[in-house]
mmCIF file of C-alpha atoms and ligand atoms in Angstrom:
data_model
loop_
_atom_site.group_PDB
_atom_site.id
_atom_site.type_symbol
_atom_site.label_atom_id
_atom_site.label_comp_id
_atom_site.label_asym_id
_atom_site.label_seq_id
_atom_site.Cartn_x
_atom_site.Cartn_y
_atom_site.Cartn_z
ATOM 1 C CA UNK A 1 0.000 0.000 0.000
ATOM 2 C CA UNK A 2 0.950 3.622 -0.428
ATOM 3 C CA UNK A 3 3.190 5.310 2.111
ATOM 4 C CA UNK A 4 2.324 7.530 3.808
ATOM 5 C CA UNK A 5 -1.274 6.405 3.572
ATOM 6 C CA UNK A 6 -3.751 9.252 3.200
ATOM 7 C CA UNK A 7 -7.185 8.565 4.601
ATOM 8 C CA UNK A 8 -9.953 9.504 2.162
ATOM 9 C CA UNK A 9 -12.609 11.921 3.399
ATOM 10 C CA UNK A 10 -15.796 9.943 4.053
ATOM 11 C CA UNK A 11 -19.235 11.562 4.218
ATOM 12 C CA UNK A 12 -21.025 11.273 7.562
ATOM 13 C CA UNK A 13 -23.715 8.990 6.141
ATOM 14 C CA UNK A 14 -21.097 6.493 4.899
ATOM 15 C CA UNK A 15 -19.070 6.510 8.128
ATOM 16 C CA UNK A 16 -21.079 3.800 9.961
ATOM 17 C CA UNK A 17 -20.560 1.471 6.977
ATOM 18 C CA UNK A 18 -16.836 2.131 7.018
ATOM 19 C CA UNK A 19 -16.647 1.538 10.784
ATOM 20 C CA UNK A 20 -18.400 -1.813 10.380
ATOM 21 C CA UNK A 21 -16.390 -2.930 7.364
ATOM 22 C CA UNK A 22 -12.888 -1.988 8.431
ATOM 23 C CA UNK A 23 -10.855 -4.898 9.793
ATOM 24 C CA UNK A 24 -9.991 -4.414 13.450
ATOM 25 C CA UNK A 25 -8.492 -6.079 16.507
ATOM 26 C CA UNK A 26 -10.238 -6.298 19.869
ATOM 27 C CA UNK A 27 -7.751 -6.099 22.752
ATOM 28 C CA UNK A 28 -10.053 -5.681 25.760
ATOM 29 C CA UNK A 29 -12.769 -8.298 26.054
ATOM 30 C CA UNK A 30 -13.419 -10.339 29.197
ATOM 31 C CA UNK A 31 -14.662 -13.601 27.809
ATOM 32 C CA UNK A 32 -16.899 -14.119 30.856
ATOM 33 C CA UNK A 33 -18.420 -10.734 29.968
ATOM 34 C CA UNK A 34 -19.560 -12.102 26.606
ATOM 35 C CA UNK A 35 -21.974 -14.559 28.273
ATOM 36 C CA UNK A 36 -25.397 -13.497 27.035
ATOM 37 C CA UNK A 37 -28.364 -14.146 29.373
ATOM 38 C CA UNK A 38 -29.708 -16.774 26.924
ATOM 39 C CA UNK A 39 -26.434 -18.719 27.162
ATOM 40 C CA UNK A 40 -26.310 -18.289 30.963
ATOM 41 C CA UNK A 41 -29.751 -19.937 31.176
ATOM 42 C CA UNK A 42 -28.845 -22.668 28.654
ATOM 43 C CA UNK A 43 -25.665 -23.548 30.591
ATOM 44 C CA UNK A 44 -27.517 -23.399 33.920
ATOM 45 C CA UNK A 45 -30.011 -25.934 32.543
ATOM 46 C CA UNK A 46 -27.245 -28.144 31.090
ATOM 47 C CA UNK A 47 -25.362 -28.150 34.406
ATOM 48 C CA UNK A 48 -28.259 -28.166 36.861
ATOM 49 C CA UNK A 49 -27.212 -24.803 38.330
ATOM 50 C CA UNK A 50 -29.929 -22.827 40.142
ATOM 51 C CA UNK A 51 -29.970 -19.129 39.190
ATOM 52 C CA UNK A 52 -31.423 -16.378 41.403
ATOM 53 C CA UNK A 53 -33.420 -15.077 38.377
ATOM 54 C CA UNK A 54 -36.609 -16.635 36.988
ATOM 55 C CA UNK A 55 -36.029 -15.756 33.333
ATOM 56 C CA UNK A 56 -33.715 -14.302 30.713
ATOM 57 C CA UNK A 57 -35.783 -11.110 30.814
ATOM 58 C CA UNK A 58 -35.510 -10.812 34.578
ATOM 59 C CA UNK A 59 -31.740 -11.302 34.422
ATOM 60 C CA UNK A 60 -31.325 -8.763 31.621
ATOM 61 C CA UNK A 61 -33.546 -6.387 33.591
ATOM 62 C CA UNK A 62 -31.017 -6.507 36.441
ATOM 63 C CA UNK A 63 -28.315 -4.999 34.187
ATOM 64 C CA UNK A 64 -28.569 -1.467 35.527
ATOM 65 C CA UNK A 65 -25.269 -0.459 37.072
ATOM 66 C CA UNK A 66 -24.193 2.535 39.120
ATOM 67 C CA UNK A 67 -20.450 1.815 39.141
ATOM 68 C CA UNK A 68 -17.875 -0.937 38.494
ATOM 69 C CA UNK A 69 -18.613 -2.899 41.692
ATOM 70 C CA UNK A 70 -22.367 -3.028 41.052
ATOM 71 C CA UNK A 71 -21.558 -4.675 37.712
ATOM 72 C CA UNK A 72 -18.891 -7.048 39.065
ATOM 73 C CA UNK A 73 -21.316 -8.547 41.611
ATOM 74 C CA UNK A 74 -23.717 -9.679 38.869
ATOM 75 C CA UNK A 75 -20.898 -10.581 36.441
ATOM 76 C CA UNK A 76 -19.277 -13.027 38.881
ATOM 77 C CA UNK A 77 -22.728 -14.528 39.618
ATOM 78 C CA UNK A 78 -23.309 -15.055 35.868
ATOM 79 C CA UNK A 79 -20.014 -16.934 35.547
ATOM 80 C CA UNK A 80 -21.201 -19.521 38.090
ATOM 81 C CA UNK A 81 -22.867 -21.552 35.292
ATOM 82 C CA UNK A 82 -19.458 -22.388 33.750
ATOM 83 C CA UNK A 83 -18.402 -25.834 34.915
ATOM 84 C CA UNK A 84 -17.008 -27.948 32.073
ATOM 85 C CA UNK A 85 -14.444 -27.558 29.310
ATOM 86 C CA UNK A 86 -17.356 -27.535 26.820
ATOM 87 C CA UNK A 87 -18.913 -24.571 28.664
ATOM 88 C CA UNK A 88 -15.758 -22.479 28.300
ATOM 89 C CA UNK A 89 -15.410 -23.560 24.675
ATOM 90 C CA UNK A 90 -19.040 -22.760 23.818
ATOM 91 C CA UNK A 91 -18.903 -19.367 25.530
ATOM 92 C CA UNK A 92 -15.804 -18.346 23.565
ATOM 93 C CA UNK A 93 -17.166 -19.704 20.258
ATOM 94 C CA UNK A 94 -20.319 -17.600 20.684
ATOM 95 C CA UNK A 95 -18.106 -14.526 21.123
ATOM 96 C CA UNK A 96 -15.907 -15.391 18.106
ATOM 97 C CA UNK A 97 -18.966 -15.832 15.875
ATOM 98 C CA UNK A 98 -20.244 -12.415 16.948
ATOM 99 C CA UNK A 99 -16.802 -10.791 16.635
ATOM 100 C CA UNK A 100 -16.376 -12.146 13.083
ATOM 101 C CA UNK A 101 -19.636 -10.401 12.089
ATOM 102 C CA UNK A 102 -18.010 -7.133 13.215
ATOM 103 C CA UNK A 103 -14.918 -7.753 11.060
ATOM 104 C CA UNK A 104 -12.758 -8.410 14.096
ATOM 105 C CA UNK A 105 -9.827 -10.312 12.599
ATOM 106 C CA UNK A 106 -7.739 -10.638 15.748
ATOM 107 C CA UNK A 107 -8.656 -10.666 19.418
ATOM 108 C CA UNK A 108 -6.920 -11.008 22.779
ATOM 109 C CA UNK A 109 -9.229 -12.517 25.386
ATOM 110 C CA UNK A 110 -9.055 -11.818 29.102
ATOM 111 C CA UNK A 111 -10.175 -14.555 31.429
ATOM 112 C CA UNK A 112 -10.428 -14.684 35.227
ATOM 113 C CA UNK A 113 -9.370 -18.164 36.399
ATOM 114 C CA UNK A 114 -9.807 -17.313 40.086
ATOM 115 C CA UNK A 115 -13.559 -16.827 39.533
ATOM 116 C CA UNK A 116 -13.664 -20.475 38.486
ATOM 117 C CA UNK A 117 -10.993 -22.207 40.581
ATOM 118 C CA UNK A 118 -12.648 -20.736 43.712
ATOM 119 C CA UNK A 119 -15.766 -22.773 42.751
ATOM 120 C CA UNK A 120 -13.795 -25.995 42.297
ATOM 121 C CA UNK A 121 -13.388 -25.753 38.499
ATOM 122 C CA UNK A 122 -9.850 -26.748 37.553
ATOM 123 C CA UNK A 123 -7.357 -24.565 35.686
ATOM 124 C CA UNK A 124 -7.142 -27.411 33.166
ATOM 125 C CA UNK A 125 -10.882 -27.132 32.381
ATOM 126 C CA UNK A 126 -10.736 -23.342 31.984
ATOM 127 C CA UNK A 127 -7.618 -23.068 29.833
ATOM 128 C CA UNK A 128 -8.189 -26.136 27.683
ATOM 129 C CA UNK A 129 -11.757 -25.068 26.876
ATOM 130 C CA UNK A 130 -10.698 -21.540 25.940
ATOM 131 C CA UNK A 131 -7.607 -22.668 24.045
ATOM 132 C CA UNK A 132 -9.579 -25.162 21.967
ATOM 133 C CA UNK A 133 -12.004 -22.357 21.074
ATOM 134 C CA UNK A 134 -9.083 -20.130 19.985
ATOM 135 C CA UNK A 135 -7.884 -22.879 17.631
ATOM 136 C CA UNK A 136 -11.433 -23.408 16.295
ATOM 137 C CA UNK A 137 -11.955 -19.639 15.822
ATOM 138 C CA UNK A 138 -9.099 -19.514 13.340
ATOM 139 C CA UNK A 139 -10.440 -22.500 11.402
ATOM 140 C CA UNK A 140 -14.143 -21.552 11.454
ATOM 141 C CA UNK A 141 -14.072 -17.760 11.324
ATOM 142 C CA UNK A 142 -10.539 -16.802 10.259
ATOM 143 C CA UNK A 143 -10.194 -14.904 13.559
ATOM 144 C CA UNK A 144 -6.866 -15.218 15.385
ATOM 145 C CA UNK A 145 -7.070 -15.224 19.175
ATOM 146 C CA UNK A 146 -4.642 -15.074 22.085
ATOM 147 C CA UNK A 147 -5.330 -15.586 25.799
ATOM 148 C CA UNK A 148 -4.435 -13.164 28.612
ATOM 149 C CA UNK A 149 -4.876 -14.531 32.134
ATOM 150 C CA UNK A 150 -5.995 -11.874 34.623
ATOM 151 C CA UNK A 151 -5.435 -11.741 38.376
ATOM 152 C CA UNK A 152 -8.373 -10.453 40.418
ATOM 153 C CA UNK A 153 -7.044 -7.388 42.198
ATOM 154 C CA UNK A 154 -9.540 -7.597 45.092
ATOM 155 C CA UNK A 155 -7.765 -10.827 46.086
ATOM 156 C CA UNK A 156 -4.253 -10.997 47.572
ATOM 157 C CA UNK A 157 -0.905 -11.075 45.825
ATOM 158 C CA UNK A 158 -0.346 -14.490 47.440
ATOM 159 C CA UNK A 159 -3.474 -15.795 45.681
ATOM 160 C CA UNK A 160 -2.182 -14.349 42.406
ATOM 161 C CA UNK A 161 1.100 -16.235 42.911
ATOM 162 C CA UNK A 162 -0.864 -19.464 43.533
ATOM 163 C CA UNK A 163 -2.872 -18.864 40.357
ATOM 164 C CA UNK A 164 0.320 -18.300 38.364
ATOM 165 C CA UNK A 165 1.698 -21.573 39.741
ATOM 166 C CA UNK A 166 -1.476 -23.452 38.725
ATOM 167 C CA UNK A 167 -1.221 -21.972 35.224
ATOM 168 C CA UNK A 168 2.425 -22.874 34.645
ATOM 169 C CA UNK A 169 1.664 -26.208 32.911
ATOM 170 C CA UNK A 170 -0.325 -24.185 30.335
ATOM 171 C CA UNK A 171 2.053 -21.271 29.881
ATOM 172 C CA UNK A 172 2.449 -21.929 26.151
ATOM 173 C CA UNK A 173 -1.282 -21.314 25.746
ATOM 174 C CA UNK A 174 -1.091 -17.833 27.308
ATOM 175 C CA UNK A 175 0.396 -14.744 25.696
ATOM 176 C CA UNK A 176 0.129 -12.469 28.687
ATOM 177 C CA UNK A 177 -1.022 -11.516 32.151
ATOM 178 C CA UNK A 178 -3.534 -8.835 33.125
ATOM 179 C CA UNK A 179 -5.074 -7.301 36.235
ATOM 180 C CA UNK A 180 -8.792 -6.637 36.655
ATOM 181 C CA UNK A 181 -11.756 -6.471 39.086
ATOM 182 C CA UNK A 182 -12.469 -3.713 41.638
ATOM 183 C CA UNK A 183 -9.907 -0.988 41.078
ATOM 184 C CA UNK A 184 -10.251 1.639 43.789
ATOM 185 C CA UNK A 185 -8.347 0.549 46.919
ATOM 186 C CA UNK A 186 -6.447 -2.143 44.990
ATOM 187 C CA UNK A 187 -3.573 -0.225 43.348
ATOM 188 C CA UNK A 188 -1.279 -1.903 40.832
ATOM 189 C CA UNK A 189 1.672 -1.900 43.254
ATOM 190 C CA UNK A 190 -0.175 -4.475 45.391
ATOM 191 C CA UNK A 191 0.892 -6.931 42.643
ATOM 192 C CA UNK A 192 4.470 -5.687 42.124
ATOM 193 C CA UNK A 193 6.220 -8.977 42.934
ATOM 194 C CA UNK A 194 3.921 -11.290 41.014
ATOM 195 C CA UNK A 195 4.095 -9.070 37.928
ATOM 196 C CA UNK A 196 7.905 -8.994 38.221
ATOM 197 C CA UNK A 197 7.843 -12.803 38.210
ATOM 198 C CA UNK A 198 5.517 -12.876 35.186
ATOM 199 C CA UNK A 199 7.900 -10.516 33.373
ATOM 200 C CA UNK A 200 10.840 -12.846 34.106
ATOM 201 C CA UNK A 201 8.772 -15.694 32.694
ATOM 202 C CA UNK A 202 8.370 -13.792 29.423
ATOM 203 C CA UNK A 203 4.664 -12.944 29.602
ATOM 204 C CA UNK A 204 3.367 -9.772 27.958
ATOM 205 C CA UNK A 205 1.880 -7.528 30.650
ATOM 206 C CA UNK A 206 -1.243 -5.359 30.745
ATOM 207 C CA UNK A 207 -3.377 -3.966 33.580
ATOM 208 C CA UNK A 208 -6.680 -2.185 34.102
ATOM 209 C CA UNK A 209 -5.856 1.272 35.442
ATOM 210 C CA UNK A 210 -7.579 4.643 35.404
ATOM 211 C CA UNK A 211 -11.031 3.179 34.751
ATOM 212 C CA UNK A 212 -12.486 4.565 37.988
ATOM 213 C CA UNK A 213 -9.163 4.845 39.810
ATOM 214 C CA UNK A 214 -6.885 7.905 39.806
ATOM 215 C CA UNK A 215 -4.067 8.738 37.358
ATOM 216 C CA UNK A 216 -1.587 7.571 40.054
ATOM 217 C CA UNK A 217 -2.711 3.995 39.342
ATOM 218 C CA UNK A 218 -1.770 4.441 35.668
ATOM 219 C CA UNK A 219 1.657 5.707 36.703
ATOM 220 C CA UNK A 220 2.280 2.695 38.973
ATOM 221 C CA UNK A 221 0.927 0.249 36.383
ATOM 222 C CA UNK A 222 3.597 1.639 34.040
ATOM 223 C CA UNK A 223 6.481 2.198 36.438
ATOM 224 C CA UNK A 224 5.993 -0.587 39.001
ATOM 225 C CA UNK A 225 4.232 -3.352 37.046
ATOM 226 C CA UNK A 226 5.924 -2.322 33.761
ATOM 227 C CA UNK A 227 2.874 -3.069 31.642
ATOM 228 C CA UNK A 228 2.862 -2.488 27.876
ATOM 229 C CA UNK A 229 -0.790 -1.456 27.591
ATOM 230 C CA UNK A 230 -3.245 0.225 29.934
ATOM 231 C CA UNK A 231 -6.795 -1.143 29.974
ATOM 232 C CA UNK A 232 -9.236 1.804 30.058
ATOM 233 C CA UNK A 233 -6.909 4.600 31.231
ATOM 234 C CA UNK A 234 -9.570 7.256 30.620
ATOM 235 C CA UNK A 235 -8.811 9.030 33.929
ATOM 236 C CA UNK A 236 -5.355 9.891 32.497
ATOM 237 C CA UNK A 237 -6.692 13.142 31.008
ATOM 238 C CA UNK A 238 -6.713 14.533 34.569
ATOM 239 C CA UNK A 239 -2.889 14.503 34.610
ATOM 240 C CA UNK A 240 -1.104 16.429 31.815
ATOM 241 C CA UNK A 241 2.295 14.911 32.659
ATOM 242 C CA UNK A 242 0.828 11.419 32.423
ATOM 243 C CA UNK A 243 -0.723 12.289 29.061
ATOM 244 C CA UNK A 244 2.719 13.348 27.808
ATOM 245 C CA UNK A 245 4.265 10.123 29.056
ATOM 246 C CA UNK A 246 1.591 7.937 27.421
ATOM 247 C CA UNK A 247 1.990 9.785 24.124
ATOM 248 C CA UNK A 248 5.805 9.771 24.182
ATOM 249 C CA UNK A 249 6.051 6.040 24.911
ATOM 250 C CA UNK A 250 3.153 5.104 22.592
ATOM 251 C CA UNK A 251 1.457 3.207 25.439
ATOM 252 C CA UNK A 252 -1.826 1.904 24.059
ATOM 253 C CA UNK A 253 -5.039 2.525 25.977
ATOM 254 C CA UNK A 254 -7.772 -0.062 25.432
ATOM 255 C CA UNK A 255 -10.771 2.242 25.784
ATOM 256 C CA UNK A 256 -14.296 0.821 26.164
ATOM 257 C CA UNK A 257 -16.877 3.558 25.534
ATOM 258 C CA UNK A 258 -20.122 1.629 26.155
ATOM 259 C CA UNK A 259 -18.637 0.126 29.320
ATOM 260 C CA UNK A 260 -17.739 3.618 30.550
ATOM 261 C CA UNK A 261 -21.278 4.748 29.782
ATOM 262 C CA UNK A 262 -22.986 1.800 31.526
ATOM 263 C CA UNK A 263 -20.705 2.036 34.583
ATOM 264 C CA UNK A 264 -21.333 5.797 34.859
ATOM 265 C CA UNK A 265 -17.709 6.818 34.228
ATOM 266 C CA UNK A 266 -19.130 9.393 31.766
ATOM 267 C CA UNK A 267 -22.732 10.665 31.797
ATOM 268 C CA UNK A 268 -23.130 10.201 28.024
ATOM 269 C CA UNK A 269 -21.044 9.290 24.965
ATOM 270 C CA UNK A 270 -20.879 12.933 23.874
ATOM 271 C CA UNK A 271 -18.875 13.602 27.078
ATOM 272 C CA UNK A 272 -16.471 10.706 26.475
ATOM 273 C CA UNK A 273 -12.801 11.712 26.136
ATOM 274 C CA UNK A 274 -11.809 9.348 23.282
ATOM 275 C CA UNK A 275 -11.306 12.281 20.903
ATOM 276 C CA UNK A 276 -9.216 14.126 23.496
ATOM 277 C CA UNK A 277 -6.996 11.054 23.904
ATOM 278 C CA UNK A 278 -6.492 10.729 20.146
ATOM 279 C CA UNK A 279 -5.817 14.421 19.661
ATOM 280 C CA UNK A 280 -3.188 14.324 22.426
ATOM 281 C CA UNK A 281 -1.379 11.716 20.317
ATOM 282 C CA UNK A 282 -2.208 8.685 22.481
ATOM 283 C CA UNK A 283 -2.508 5.212 20.978
ATOM 284 C CA UNK A 284 -6.158 4.758 21.926
ATOM 285 C CA UNK A 285 -8.166 1.749 20.734
ATOM 286 C CA UNK A 286 -11.891 0.929 20.960
ATOM 287 C CA UNK A 287 -13.087 -2.264 22.657
ATOM 288 C CA UNK A 288 -16.231 -3.822 24.129
ATOM 289 C CA UNK A 289 -15.037 -4.963 27.631
ATOM 290 C CA UNK A 290 -18.125 -7.022 28.629
ATOM 291 C CA UNK A 291 -20.422 -6.793 25.609
ATOM 292 C CA UNK A 292 -23.233 -8.985 26.954
ATOM 293 C CA UNK A 293 -23.632 -6.636 29.926
ATOM 294 C CA UNK A 294 -22.975 -3.253 28.344
ATOM 295 C CA UNK A 295 -25.381 -3.346 25.415
ATOM 296 C CA UNK A 296 -23.032 -3.710 22.490
ATOM 297 C CA UNK A 297 -20.241 -5.550 20.716
ATOM 298 C CA UNK A 298 -17.283 -3.887 19.046
ATOM 299 C CA UNK A 299 -19.051 -2.259 16.080
ATOM 300 C CA UNK A 300 -21.739 -0.886 18.412
ATOM 301 C CA UNK A 301 -18.957 0.756 20.414
ATOM 302 C CA UNK A 302 -17.559 2.319 17.244
ATOM 303 C CA UNK A 303 -20.820 3.438 15.646
ATOM 304 C CA UNK A 304 -22.407 4.810 18.821
ATOM 305 C CA UNK A 305 -19.253 6.707 19.842
ATOM 306 C CA UNK A 306 -18.822 8.199 16.370
ATOM 307 C CA UNK A 307 -22.525 9.119 16.218
ATOM 308 C CA UNK A 308 -22.174 11.048 19.485
ATOM 309 C CA UNK A 309 -19.228 13.258 18.573
ATOM 310 C CA UNK A 310 -17.085 14.883 15.879
ATOM 311 C CA UNK A 311 -15.008 11.793 15.029
ATOM 312 C CA UNK A 312 -14.217 11.211 11.338
ATOM 313 C CA UNK A 313 -12.631 8.678 8.963
ATOM 314 C CA UNK A 314 -9.143 9.792 10.008
ATOM 315 C CA UNK A 315 -9.964 8.859 13.615
ATOM 316 C CA UNK A 316 -11.497 5.548 12.500
ATOM 317 C CA UNK A 317 -8.299 4.674 10.641
ATOM 318 C CA UNK A 318 -6.147 5.715 13.601
ATOM 319 C CA UNK A 319 -8.179 3.582 16.031
ATOM 320 C CA UNK A 320 -8.102 0.473 13.834
ATOM 321 C CA UNK A 321 -4.403 0.956 13.072
ATOM 322 C CA UNK A 322 -3.650 1.374 16.787
ATOM 323 C CA UNK A 323 -5.503 -1.880 17.523
ATOM 324 C CA UNK A 324 -3.117 -3.830 15.286
ATOM 325 C CA UNK A 325 -0.006 -1.946 16.358
ATOM 326 C CA UNK A 326 -0.776 -2.500 20.053
ATOM 327 C CA UNK A 327 -1.631 -6.192 19.610
ATOM 328 C CA UNK A 328 0.652 -9.066 20.517
ATOM 329 C CA UNK A 329 0.547 -10.682 17.051
ATOM 330 C CA UNK A 330 3.539 -11.587 14.887
ATOM 331 C CA UNK A 331 4.971 -8.724 12.786
ATOM 332 C CA UNK A 332 4.095 -10.481 9.508
ATOM 333 C CA UNK A 333 0.441 -10.890 10.536
ATOM 334 C CA UNK A 334 0.362 -7.276 11.723
ATOM 335 C CA UNK A 335 1.627 -6.084 8.346
ATOM 336 C CA UNK A 336 -1.017 -8.165 6.543
ATOM 337 C CA UNK A 337 -3.787 -6.698 8.699
ATOM 338 C CA UNK A 338 -2.529 -3.131 8.173
ATOM 339 C CA UNK A 339 -2.443 -3.653 4.401
ATOM 340 C CA UNK A 340 -6.020 -4.946 4.489
ATOM 341 C CA UNK A 341 -7.065 -1.997 6.631
ATOM 342 C CA UNK A 342 -5.734 0.418 4.012
ATOM 343 C CA UNK A 343 -7.415 -1.572 1.229
ATOM 344 C CA UNK A 344 -10.756 -1.282 3.085
ATOM 345 C CA UNK A 345 -10.328 2.494 3.298
ATOM 346 C CA UNK A 346 -9.367 2.664 -0.400
ATOM 347 C CA UNK A 347 -12.796 1.300 -1.337
ATOM 348 C CA UNK A 348 -14.293 4.473 0.222
ATOM 349 C CA UNK A 349 -12.100 6.845 -1.819
HETATM 350 N N1 ADE B 401 -13.799 -7.407 34.867
HETATM 351 C C1 ADE B 401 -14.686 -7.455 33.877
HETATM 352 N N2 ADE B 401 -14.923 -6.221 33.413
HETATM 353 C C2 ADE B 401 -14.156 -5.369 34.133
HETATM 354 C C3 ADE B 401 -13.946 -3.979 34.124
HETATM 355 N N3 ADE B 401 -14.573 -3.170 33.284
HETATM 356 N N4 ADE B 401 -13.094 -3.459 35.025
HETATM 357 C C4 ADE B 401 -12.456 -4.251 35.890
HETATM 358 N N5 ADE B 401 -12.620 -5.568 35.941
HETATM 359 C C5 ADE B 401 -13.455 -6.136 35.060
HETATM 360 ZN ZN1 ZN B 402 -12.111 -4.672 31.403
#
């Protein structure tokens, strides 16, 4: 493709089509957050699990959140239907099928093993089910997928070390390590030693920071945990020095607009700071976080965010390009995706 690539101007009415068609990578998706209420009920029936909701409608009706913790309580309850390797496989395949419809060509899945091992489900069941789905996603949908194991930050560092130990037999099936769950009061530095160990072991490192928590948590995720990407990071705009650092070091932020809306981080999408992040030169990306709970998959995040503000084709290109550049794929695959991205934009010239 041409270099430097010039993005064609695209009329506002053609922008949603471009957003849907452009190939993209999703770098911030909790696979347990892709469990739709219908699948929760189907798995509950298959496994004889009793749910505290009478119907799919009643469960979906409970998805009204006031902050991160109000969501996490219901999200961990939903995951209780996952018991067998087939459950983990089926959950991930449902996500891959949906992601392929959105022209997601590469994805990096977060999973929370401690949510499952605490209920007596083995690490073997969790990782083998998800890994088999990643292999099948490539064959069935042409979507490449990598796994990132997250530590729950409301638990102790000792428990994170135990989880890492349990995962060691499967280390070849994991590309990286992340940090999620309730942020405020659980700063990144709580996990300094376990992340240092993961770094020695050669894992790629990411962490949720600056979702609800202060910019200081983004600083310590970078300087203490030494992560390569920040998940969310939207609170960074409160700290000009941090913004400079993120821009200078091209640290990607995996931003999740509909999540931020549903968890009341911003009052509406028009107030979201995605444009501010891009205009400050940050490597922002768009992602769905927990699409079954937040009312939209990846293309919904793109189209609704663009509909709410003055974002244009240049921003769309930047966001999709950032998603490939910030991903943990091989350089040759990255180059192929970037070429296809430019070809998709060419068809709008
Ligand atoms: N786990 C699932 N979704 C999350 C989010 N948005 N923040 C922190 N932990 C999570
Ligand atoms: Zn998340």
